[in-house]
Coordinates of C-alpha atoms and ligand atoms in Angstrom, one line a residue:
M1 CA -0.1 0.1 0.0
K2 CA 1.1 3.6 -0.8
F3 CA 1.2 6.3 2.0
D4 CA -2.4 7.7 1.5
T5 CA -4.0 4.2 1.2
K6 CA -2.2 3.2 4.4
L7 CA -3.7 6.2 6.2
L8 CA -7.1 4.7 5.5
H9 CA -6.6 1.0 5.8
A10 CA -3.4 -0.1 7.4
G11 CA -3.8 -2.4 10.6
H12 CA -7.8 -2.5 10.2
N13 CA -9.5 -5.8 8.8
P14 CA -13.3 -5.3 9.0
K15 CA -13.4 -9.2 9.0
E16 CA -11.7 -9.3 12.5
H17 CA -14.2 -6.6 13.8
Q18 CA -17.8 -7.6 13.0
M19 CA -17.3 -6.3 9.6
C20 CA -17.1 -2.6 10.9
I21 CA -15.5 -0.6 8.2
N22 CA -14.9 2.3 10.8
V23 CA -12.4 1.3 13.5
P24 CA -14.5 0.3 16.5
I25 CA -13.9 1.4 20.0
Y26 CA -13.4 -1.3 22.5
P27 CA -14.4 0.2 25.8
T28 CA -13.2 -2.7 28.0
T29 CA -10.4 -2.7 30.8
A30 CA -10.0 -6.6 30.6
F31 CA -10.4 -9.5 28.0
D32 CA -11.4 -13.0 28.5
F33 CA -8.4 -15.4 28.9
D34 CA -10.8 -18.4 28.0
D35 CA -9.2 -21.5 29.4
V36 CA -5.9 -21.7 31.6
E37 CA -3.7 -22.8 28.8
R38 CA -4.5 -19.8 26.8
G39 CA -4.2 -17.4 29.7
A40 CA -0.8 -18.9 30.5
G41 CA 0.3 -18.4 26.7
L42 CA -0.8 -14.9 26.7
F43 CA 1.3 -14.1 30.0
D44 CA 4.2 -15.8 28.5
L45 CA 4.0 -13.6 25.3
K46 CA 3.7 -16.8 23.3
V47 CA 0.0 -16.4 22.4
A48 CA -0.9 -13.1 20.7
G49 CA -4.0 -11.5 22.3
D50 CA -5.2 -8.8 24.7
I51 CA -5.0 -9.2 28.4
Y52 CA -5.8 -5.8 30.0
T53 CA -6.1 -2.3 28.3
R54 CA -3.2 -0.9 30.1
L55 CA -1.1 -3.4 28.0
S56 CA -3.0 -3.6 24.8
N57 CA -6.4 -2.9 23.3
P58 CA -7.7 -3.7 19.7
T59 CA -8.6 -0.1 19.1
N60 CA -5.0 0.9 20.3
N61 CA -3.4 -1.9 18.3
I62 CA -4.9 -0.6 15.1
L63 CA -3.5 2.9 15.9
E64 CA -0.1 1.2 16.5
T65 CA 0.0 -0.8 13.3
R66 CA -0.9 2.0 11.3
L67 CA 1.8 4.3 12.7
A68 CA 4.4 1.6 12.3
E69 CA 3.4 1.2 8.7
L70 CA 3.4 5.0 7.9
E71 CA 6.7 5.6 9.5
G72 CA 8.2 2.4 8.2
G73 CA 8.9 0.7 11.6
V74 CA 8.5 -2.9 12.7
G75 CA 6.2 -2.0 15.5
A76 CA 4.7 0.9 17.5
L77 CA 3.4 1.6 21.0
S78 CA 0.8 4.3 21.8
F79 CA 0.5 6.4 24.9
S80 CA -1.7 8.8 26.7
S81 CA 0.4 11.7 25.6
G82 CA 3.4 12.9 23.7
Q83 CA 5.5 13.3 27.2
A84 CA 4.5 9.8 28.2
A85 CA 6.0 8.5 24.9
T86 CA 9.1 10.5 25.1
T87 CA 9.5 9.2 28.7
A88 CA 9.1 5.6 27.9
A89 CA 11.2 5.8 24.6
I90 CA 14.3 6.8 26.9
L91 CA 13.5 4.8 30.1
N92 CA 13.3 1.7 27.9
I93 CA 17.1 1.8 27.3
T94 CA 18.4 4.2 30.0
S95 CA 19.0 3.6 33.7
A96 CA 20.1 5.7 36.7
G97 CA 23.9 6.6 36.1
E98 CA 23.6 6.6 32.4
E99 CA 23.5 9.6 29.9
V100 CA 21.5 10.9 27.1
V101 CA 22.7 13.5 24.6
A102 CA 20.0 15.7 23.4
A103 CA 19.6 18.7 21.1
S104 CA 19.3 22.0 23.1
T105 CA 16.3 23.2 20.9
L106 CA 13.5 21.1 22.2
Y107 CA 9.8 21.6 23.1
G108 CA 9.9 23.2 26.6
G109 CA 8.1 20.2 28.3
T110 CA 10.6 17.8 27.0
C111 CA 13.4 20.2 28.3
N112 CA 11.8 20.3 31.8
L113 CA 11.5 16.3 31.6
F114 CA 15.2 16.0 30.7
S115 CA 16.8 18.6 33.1
S116 CA 14.4 18.0 36.1
T117 CA 12.6 14.7 36.3
F118 CA 15.2 12.6 34.5
K119 CA 17.8 14.2 36.9
K120 CA 15.8 13.1 40.1
L121 CA 15.9 9.6 38.4
G122 CA 19.7 9.7 38.1
I123 CA 19.7 10.1 34.3
N124 CA 22.0 12.9 33.2
V125 CA 20.9 14.6 30.0
K126 CA 23.8 16.6 28.3
F127 CA 22.6 19.2 25.8
A128 CA 24.7 19.6 22.6
K129 CA 26.1 23.2 22.4
G130 CA 25.4 23.6 18.8
E131 CA 23.5 21.8 15.9
E132 CA 26.4 20.1 14.1
P133 CA 26.8 16.3 14.3
E134 CA 30.3 17.1 16.0
D135 CA 28.5 19.2 18.7
F136 CA 26.5 16.1 19.8
E137 CA 29.6 13.7 19.3
R138 CA 31.7 15.9 21.9
E139 CA 29.1 15.1 24.6
I140 CA 29.1 11.3 24.1
T141 CA 30.7 9.2 26.8
D142 CA 30.7 5.5 27.5
K143 CA 27.6 6.0 29.6
T144 CA 25.5 7.6 26.8
R145 CA 22.7 5.4 25.8
C146 CA 20.9 7.4 23.2
I147 CA 20.7 10.8 21.3
F148 CA 17.4 12.7 21.1
I149 CA 16.4 15.4 18.7
E150 CA 13.4 16.9 17.3
L151 CA 12.8 17.5 13.7
L152 CA 11.3 21.1 13.0
S153 CA 11.8 21.6 16.7
N154 CA 9.1 23.5 18.7
P155 CA 9.5 26.5 18.5
A156 CA 13.0 27.0 17.1
L157 CA 12.1 25.2 13.9
N158 CA 15.4 24.1 13.3
I159 CA 16.5 21.2 11.3
I160 CA 19.5 18.9 12.4
D161 CA 21.0 16.8 9.8
I162 CA 19.5 13.4 10.8
E163 CA 21.6 11.2 8.2
K164 CA 24.8 12.7 9.6
L165 CA 23.8 12.5 13.2
A166 CA 22.7 8.8 12.9
E167 CA 26.2 8.0 11.6
V168 CA 27.7 9.5 14.6
A169 CA 25.2 7.7 17.0
H170 CA 25.8 4.4 15.2
R171 CA 29.7 4.8 15.3
H172 CA 29.3 5.0 19.0
G173 CA 26.9 2.0 19.2
I174 CA 24.0 4.0 20.4
P175 CA 20.5 4.7 18.8
L176 CA 19.1 8.1 17.4
I177 CA 15.8 8.9 18.6
V178 CA 13.9 11.6 16.6
D179 CA 10.5 13.4 17.7
N180 CA 8.8 13.6 14.4
T181 CA 5.7 15.4 15.8
I182 CA 5.8 18.7 13.7
P183 CA 6.6 17.1 10.3
S184 CA 4.5 14.1 10.8
P185 CA 5.2 11.1 8.6
Y186 CA 3.7 12.8 5.6
L187 CA 6.5 15.3 5.4
C188 CA 9.4 13.2 6.7
R189 CA 10.1 9.6 7.9
P190 CA 13.3 9.8 9.9
I191 CA 13.8 6.1 9.8
E192 CA 14.6 6.3 6.0
W193 CA 17.3 8.7 7.0
G194 CA 18.9 6.4 9.7
A195 CA 17.0 7.2 12.8
D196 CA 16.3 4.1 15.0
I197 CA 13.3 5.3 17.0
V198 CA 10.6 7.8 16.2
V199 CA 8.5 9.7 18.9
H200 CA 5.3 11.5 18.4
S201 CA 2.8 13.6 20.3
T202 CA -0.1 12.4 18.3
T203 CA -1.9 15.2 19.9
K204 CA -0.8 17.5 17.1
Y205 CA -0.8 16.8 13.4
I206 CA -1.5 13.0 13.7
S207 CA -4.9 13.4 15.2
G208 CA -4.9 16.9 13.9
H209 CA -8.3 18.3 15.3
G210 CA -7.2 19.3 19.0
N211 CA -9.6 16.8 20.3
A212 CA -7.4 14.1 21.6
M213 CA -4.2 13.8 23.7
G214 CA -1.8 11.0 22.8
G215 CA 1.6 9.8 21.9
A216 CA 3.5 7.0 20.2
I217 CA 6.9 5.5 19.7
I218 CA 7.8 3.7 16.5
D219 CA 10.8 1.2 16.3
S220 CA 12.6 1.0 13.2
G221 CA 13.8 -2.6 14.1
N222 CA 17.2 -1.6 12.6
F223 CA 19.2 -1.1 15.7
D224 CA 21.4 -4.2 16.8
W225 CA 21.1 -4.1 20.5
A226 CA 23.0 -7.2 21.0
A227 CA 26.0 -6.1 18.8
S228 CA 26.2 -2.8 20.7
G229 CA 26.8 -4.5 23.9
K230 CA 25.3 -1.5 25.9
Y231 CA 21.9 -2.6 26.7
P232 CA 21.8 -5.7 29.0
E233 CA 18.1 -4.9 29.9
L234 CA 17.5 -6.1 26.4
T235 CA 20.1 -8.8 25.9
T236 CA 19.9 -10.6 29.3
P237 CA 17.0 -12.2 31.2
D238 CA 14.4 -9.7 32.5
E239 CA 13.5 -11.1 36.0
S240 CA 10.4 -9.0 36.0
Y241 CA 9.1 -11.0 33.0
H242 CA 9.8 -14.7 33.7
G243 CA 13.5 -14.2 32.6
I244 CA 12.7 -13.5 29.1
V245 CA 15.6 -12.2 26.8
Y246 CA 13.9 -9.8 24.5
T247 CA 16.5 -9.7 21.6
E248 CA 16.3 -13.6 21.7
A249 CA 12.7 -13.9 21.9
F250 CA 11.7 -11.0 19.6
G251 CA 14.6 -10.2 17.4
K252 CA 14.0 -6.9 15.4
S253 CA 10.9 -6.0 17.7
A254 CA 12.9 -6.5 21.0
Y255 CA 12.9 -2.7 21.8
I256 CA 9.2 -2.2 21.2
V257 CA 8.0 -5.5 22.9
K258 CA 10.1 -4.5 26.0
A259 CA 8.6 -1.1 26.1
R260 CA 5.1 -2.5 26.3
A261 CA 5.8 -5.6 28.5
Q262 CA 8.0 -3.6 31.0
I263 CA 7.8 0.1 30.7
L264 CA 3.9 0.5 29.8
R265 CA 3.0 -2.4 32.2
D266 CA 4.8 -0.3 35.0
M267 CA 4.2 3.2 34.1
G268 CA 0.6 2.8 33.0
A269 CA 0.5 5.7 30.6
C270 CA -1.9 4.0 28.0
P271 CA -4.2 5.7 25.9
S272 CA -8.0 5.5 26.1
P273 CA -9.3 3.4 23.3
F274 CA -11.7 6.5 22.7
N275 CA -8.9 8.7 22.1
S276 CA -7.1 6.2 19.8
Y277 CA -10.3 6.1 17.8
L278 CA -10.4 10.0 17.5
T279 CA -6.7 9.9 16.6
I280 CA -7.4 7.1 13.9
S281 CA -10.2 9.2 12.4
G282 CA -8.0 12.3 12.4
L283 CA -5.1 10.4 10.8
E284 CA -7.2 9.4 7.7
T285 CA -6.9 12.9 6.3
L286 CA -3.2 13.6 7.4
S287 CA -2.1 14.0 3.8
L288 CA -4.9 16.5 2.7
R289 CA -4.3 18.6 6.0
M290 CA -0.7 18.6 5.8
R291 CA -0.6 19.8 2.1
R292 CA -3.0 22.6 3.0
H293 CA -1.2 23.4 6.4
C294 CA 2.1 23.8 4.3
D295 CA 0.7 25.8 1.4
S296 CA -1.0 28.3 3.8
A297 CA 2.0 28.5 6.2
L298 CA 4.5 29.2 3.2
K299 CA 2.3 31.9 1.9
I300 CA 1.7 33.5 5.2
A301 CA 5.5 33.4 6.0
E302 CA 6.2 35.1 2.8
W303 CA 3.5 37.7 3.5
L304 CA 4.7 38.4 6.9
E305 CA 8.4 38.6 5.5
A306 CA 7.2 41.5 3.3
H307 CA 5.4 43.3 6.1
P308 CA 6.8 46.6 7.4
S309 CA 5.7 46.0 11.0
I310 CA 7.4 42.5 11.2
S311 CA 11.0 42.5 12.0
W312 CA 12.0 38.9 11.4
V313 CA 10.2 35.6 10.3
N314 CA 11.4 32.0 11.1
Y315 CA 10.1 29.5 8.5
P316 CA 12.5 26.9 7.0
G317 CA 10.5 26.9 3.8
L318 CA 11.7 30.6 3.2
K319 CA 14.6 30.9 1.0
S320 CA 16.1 33.3 3.5
S321 CA 16.2 30.6 6.3
K322 CA 19.5 29.2 7.2
Y323 CA 17.6 25.8 7.3
Y324 CA 16.3 26.1 3.7
E325 CA 18.7 23.6 2.2
L326 CA 18.3 21.0 4.8
A327 CA 14.4 21.6 4.6
Q328 CA 14.8 20.7 0.8
K329 CA 16.6 17.5 1.9
Y330 CA 14.4 16.4 4.9
T331 CA 10.9 18.0 4.2
P332 CA 10.8 18.7 0.4
K333 CA 6.9 18.5 0.3
G334 CA 6.7 21.4 2.8
C335 CA 7.8 22.6 6.4
S336 CA 4.6 22.1 8.3
S337 CA 2.4 25.0 9.8
I338 CA 4.4 26.6 12.6
I339 CA 5.9 30.1 11.9
G340 CA 7.9 32.2 14.5
F341 CA 7.8 36.0 13.9
G342 CA 8.8 39.1 15.5
L343 CA 6.2 42.1 15.9
K344 CA 7.6 45.6 16.2
G345 CA 6.6 47.5 19.2
G346 CA 7.6 45.2 22.2
A347 CA 5.2 43.8 24.8
R348 CA 2.6 46.6 24.5
A349 CA 2.2 46.0 20.8
G350 CA 2.2 42.2 21.4
E351 CA -0.7 42.4 23.8
K352 CA -2.8 44.5 21.5
F353 CA -2.1 42.3 18.5
I354 CA -3.1 39.3 20.5
N355 CA -6.3 40.9 21.8
S356 CA -7.2 42.2 18.3
L357 CA -7.1 38.8 16.5
T358 CA -10.5 37.3 15.9
I359 CA -9.7 34.2 13.9
P360 CA -6.5 32.5 15.5
I361 CA -7.3 31.1 18.9
H362 CA -5.1 32.5 21.6
T363 CA -3.8 29.3 23.3
T364 CA -0.6 27.1 23.4
N365 CA -1.5 24.0 21.1
I366 CA -0.2 23.5 17.7
G367 CA -1.2 21.3 14.8
D368 CA -5.0 21.9 15.1
T369 CA -7.4 22.4 12.2
R370 CA -7.9 25.9 13.7
S371 CA -5.1 28.6 13.5
I372 CA -3.6 29.2 16.9
I373 CA -1.4 32.2 18.1
T374 CA 0.8 31.9 21.2
Y375 CA 2.5 34.8 22.7
P376 CA 5.1 33.0 25.0
Y377 CA 6.6 36.3 26.5
L378 CA 3.4 37.3 28.4
T379 CA 1.9 33.9 28.7
T380 CA 3.5 30.3 28.7
H381 CA 7.0 31.7 29.5
R382 CA 6.1 34.6 31.9
Q383 CA 7.2 33.0 35.1
L384 CA 10.7 32.9 33.8
S385 CA 13.4 35.7 34.5
D386 CA 14.4 37.9 31.6
E387 CA 17.6 36.2 31.2
Q388 CA 15.9 32.7 31.1
K389 CA 13.4 34.1 28.5
V390 CA 16.4 35.2 26.4
A391 CA 18.2 31.9 26.7
C392 CA 15.0 29.9 25.6
G393 CA 14.7 32.6 22.5
V394 CA 11.4 34.1 24.1
T395 CA 11.8 37.7 23.3
D396 CA 9.1 40.3 23.8
D397 CA 8.4 40.5 20.2
F398 CA 8.2 36.7 19.5
M399 CA 4.8 35.2 18.2
R400 CA 4.4 31.5 17.5
F401 CA 1.7 31.0 14.9
S402 CA 0.3 27.5 14.0
V403 CA -1.5 28.0 10.7
G404 CA -4.8 26.3 10.5
L405 CA -7.0 25.1 7.6
E406 CA -9.3 28.3 7.4
D407 CA -9.4 30.2 4.1
I408 CA -6.0 32.1 3.8
D409 CA -7.4 35.3 2.7
D410 CA -9.4 35.4 6.0
I411 CA -6.3 34.6 8.0
I412 CA -4.2 37.3 6.4
E413 CA -6.9 40.0 6.6
D414 CA -7.3 39.3 10.2
L415 CA -3.5 39.3 10.9
E416 CA -3.3 42.6 8.9
R417 CA -6.0 44.3 10.8
A418 CA -4.5 43.1 14.1
I419 CA -1.0 44.2 13.2
K420 CA -2.3 47.6 12.1
L421 CA -4.0 48.1 15.5
S422 CA -1.0 46.8 17.4
Q423 CA 1.1 49.7 16.0
C424 CA -1.4 52.4 17.1
I425 CA -0.5 52.6 20.7
Ligands
LIG501 C1 7.5 18.5 19.6 C2 6.7 18.1 20.6 N1 7.0 17.0 21.3 C3 6.4 16.5 22.3 C4 5.2 17.2 22.9 C5 4.4 16.8 24.2 O1 3.3 16.2 23.8 P1 2.0 16.1 24.6 O2 1.5 17.5 24.9 O3 1.0 15.4 23.7 O4 2.3 15.5 25.8 C6 4.9 18.6 22.3 C7 3.8 19.3 22.8 O5 3.6 20.3 22.4 C8 5.6 19.0 21.2 O6 5.5 20.1 20.6

């Protein structure tokens, strides 16, 4: 199946679900084991089937298969949020006393997770001091267990050269994990460029309608855990699961099976089947939505760049962007729908601009059908000191705009009016 056909059909066979053409929701916590022999087989991971929804559920399974096929992986695991997926992706292969090397430009929630909660768990995350593969390599030690980056990071929208970084990671016997939330698999499939694990906040473009929190991990199946020698949790008996050795029992799927059998079992951040249903419904139109998001975002970025009251625009699809070449390589179909821009006039103009907009919704989400504007300086980052704000790139002129699917003429007209009002103070 080609990509657009997979969006509608992968993972769902109506014959296995009462001939339902739409993916059914299975609102059940537990599943009948039938006889003891089958129950024992389920618990030994020798018989395929569902036990308890914290571990798996038929609706969630369809979402997982679909995402694995779309990203080109051997398996996927769904979660209640993107944060839960990121946490599990790393805890699955990193323990106290070990290290992660991460990009310094990441979603704020991921930065907090890495620099605060992981620190408490004894995992040291070292942030690369630049964006070149050498900047990451410099931070790698014998204790490093993975490299973590975002593609089109939120909100810096930078692009790190995945192919070159994967080579660095593999030379050191560690996997590259890529958060592919903002491109979605429609714009880029990091596994094709050498990434080993892909993470998503499905809350954004995958579900696409701002109505369902969710997250996912997709395993490429390409990383050789045994050859690396750094992952005894995958290559030696798991005493918490009848002494199973994941690499021996599951081969290429060792990582994703362990993530379910151990991390999801213990952390419990499974999605509700209802949310998976909403995510699957939204996912069906991913290609159509992404095409429109990208077209509108590029036109709006060009319009903003030419506007006299806008001091700067950050969008990798603009020829003026320092990431333009990398965008042509990794996201040739478009650069998704987030634009950063600077409005002249400082915080007073910023407040007036936000309060004057009528179409974009003033909130903090991205990847919704509706346009969303965020003014981090006076809202999401207001608790930070001025120095901290500067360090995160949150200046008093910075606006983050997630371009929605409304008629582009309406969006531009609304922006024009609000910009004009913002300058009359
Ligand atoms: C790039 C990226 N990754 C992960 C997350 C976290 O996802 P969630 O809000 O679903 O937990 C976000 C949230 O904005 C994000 O933008």
